[in-house]
Short mmCIF file of C-alpha atoms and ligand atoms in Angstrom, two decimals:
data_model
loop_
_atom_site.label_atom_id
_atom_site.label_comp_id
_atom_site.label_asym_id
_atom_site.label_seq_id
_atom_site.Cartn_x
_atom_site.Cartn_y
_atom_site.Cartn_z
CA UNK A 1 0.00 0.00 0.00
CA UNK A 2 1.68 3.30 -1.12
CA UNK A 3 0.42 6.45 1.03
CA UNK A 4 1.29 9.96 -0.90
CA UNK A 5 2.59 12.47 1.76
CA UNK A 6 0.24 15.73 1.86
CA UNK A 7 3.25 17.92 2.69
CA UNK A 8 6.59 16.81 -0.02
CA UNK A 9 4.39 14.80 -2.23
CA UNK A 10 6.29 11.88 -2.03
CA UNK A 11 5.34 8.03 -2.57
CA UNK A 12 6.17 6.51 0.80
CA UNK A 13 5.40 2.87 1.24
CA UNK A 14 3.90 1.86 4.26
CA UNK A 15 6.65 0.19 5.62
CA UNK A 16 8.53 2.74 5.30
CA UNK A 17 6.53 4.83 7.58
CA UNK A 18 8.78 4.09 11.49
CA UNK A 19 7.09 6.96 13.48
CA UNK A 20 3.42 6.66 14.32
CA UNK A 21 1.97 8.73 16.83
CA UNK A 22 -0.86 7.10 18.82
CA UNK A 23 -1.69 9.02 21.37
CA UNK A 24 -3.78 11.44 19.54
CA UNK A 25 -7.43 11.00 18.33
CA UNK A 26 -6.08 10.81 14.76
CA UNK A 27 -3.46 8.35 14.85
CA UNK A 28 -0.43 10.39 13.26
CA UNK A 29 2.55 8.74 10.47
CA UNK A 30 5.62 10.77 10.05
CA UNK A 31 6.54 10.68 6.42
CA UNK A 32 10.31 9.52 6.05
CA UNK A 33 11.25 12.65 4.04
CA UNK A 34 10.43 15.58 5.05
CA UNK A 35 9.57 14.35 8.63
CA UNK A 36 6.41 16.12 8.81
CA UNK A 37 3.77 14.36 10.66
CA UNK A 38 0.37 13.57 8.80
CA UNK A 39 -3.09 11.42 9.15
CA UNK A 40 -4.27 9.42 6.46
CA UNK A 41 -7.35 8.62 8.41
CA UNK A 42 -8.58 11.58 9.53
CA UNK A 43 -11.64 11.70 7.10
CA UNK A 44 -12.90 7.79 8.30
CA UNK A 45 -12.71 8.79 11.99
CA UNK A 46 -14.43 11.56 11.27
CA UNK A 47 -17.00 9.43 9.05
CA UNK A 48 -17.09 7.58 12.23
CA UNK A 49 -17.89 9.98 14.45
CA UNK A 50 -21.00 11.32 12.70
CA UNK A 51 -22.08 7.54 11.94
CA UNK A 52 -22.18 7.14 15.93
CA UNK A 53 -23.74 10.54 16.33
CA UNK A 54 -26.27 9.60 13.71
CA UNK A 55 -28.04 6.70 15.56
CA UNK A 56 -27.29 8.24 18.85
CA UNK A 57 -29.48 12.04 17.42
CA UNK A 58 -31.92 9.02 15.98
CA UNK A 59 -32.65 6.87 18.45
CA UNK A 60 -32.91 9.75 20.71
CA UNK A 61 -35.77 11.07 18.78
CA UNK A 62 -37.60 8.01 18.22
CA UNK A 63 -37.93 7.37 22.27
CA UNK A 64 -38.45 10.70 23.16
CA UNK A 65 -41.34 10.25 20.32
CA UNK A 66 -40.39 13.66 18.21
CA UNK A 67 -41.51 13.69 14.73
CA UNK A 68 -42.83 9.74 15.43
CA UNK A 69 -44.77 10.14 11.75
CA UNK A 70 -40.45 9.91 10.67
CA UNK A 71 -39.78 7.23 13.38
CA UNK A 72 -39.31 5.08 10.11
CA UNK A 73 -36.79 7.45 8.26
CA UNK A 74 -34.68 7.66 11.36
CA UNK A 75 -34.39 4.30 12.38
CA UNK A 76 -32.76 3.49 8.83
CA UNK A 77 -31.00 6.78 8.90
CA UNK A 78 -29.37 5.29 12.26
CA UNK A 79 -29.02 2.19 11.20
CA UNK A 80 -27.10 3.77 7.97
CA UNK A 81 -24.94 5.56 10.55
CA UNK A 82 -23.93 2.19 12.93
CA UNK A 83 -23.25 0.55 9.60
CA UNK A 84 -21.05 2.56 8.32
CA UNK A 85 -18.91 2.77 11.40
CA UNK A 86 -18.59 -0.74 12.00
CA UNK A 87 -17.30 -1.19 8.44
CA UNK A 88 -14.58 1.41 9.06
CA UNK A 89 -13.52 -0.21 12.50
CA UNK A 90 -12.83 -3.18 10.57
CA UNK A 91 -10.99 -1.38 8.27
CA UNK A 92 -9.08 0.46 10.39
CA UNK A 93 -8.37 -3.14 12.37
CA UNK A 94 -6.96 -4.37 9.59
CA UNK A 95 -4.72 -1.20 8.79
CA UNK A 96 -3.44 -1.74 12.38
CA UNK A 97 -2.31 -5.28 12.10
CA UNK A 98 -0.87 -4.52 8.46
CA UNK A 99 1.20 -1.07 9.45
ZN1 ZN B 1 6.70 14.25 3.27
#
């Protein structure tokens, strides 16, 4: 898997990456170059994120009852959401194990 760094441009192989910075919410790589630190998943956890916040904001309003006559477009709206963010876990599981 060849990442391209957002800062030199350059075509870094993923092994190539030794520096990864875990101890952020965005899991950080430095690129071997110009030493600059990036995140290449930035935009999934973020993805993530919403997907949670999306059945959470759903599921609130169906048992609170708001807008029942949409309890319907919610519940798939939130399931959408928890979908989506399981299949990114997995992905980013199997990123982890790969490095
Ligand atoms: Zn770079």
């Amino acid at each position: 898997m060849k990442v391209t760094c957002p800062h030199c441009k350059s075509k870094i192989t993923a092994k190539d990456i030794k520096n990864i910075n875990k101890n952020r919410i965005f899991i950080e790589k430095q690129c071997p170059s110009c030493k600059e630190w990036f995140c290449l998943n930035k935009t999934l956890t973020i993805i993530k994120i919403i997907g949670v916040f999306l059945l959470l904001i759903t599921s609130l309003l169906n048992i609170f009852n708001i807008k029942s006559q949409y309890s319907l477009v919610f519940s798939s709206i939130g399931f959408v959401g928890i979908l989506v963010s399981v299949i990114i876990t997995f992905f980013g599981k199997n990123e982890a194990i790969k490095k």
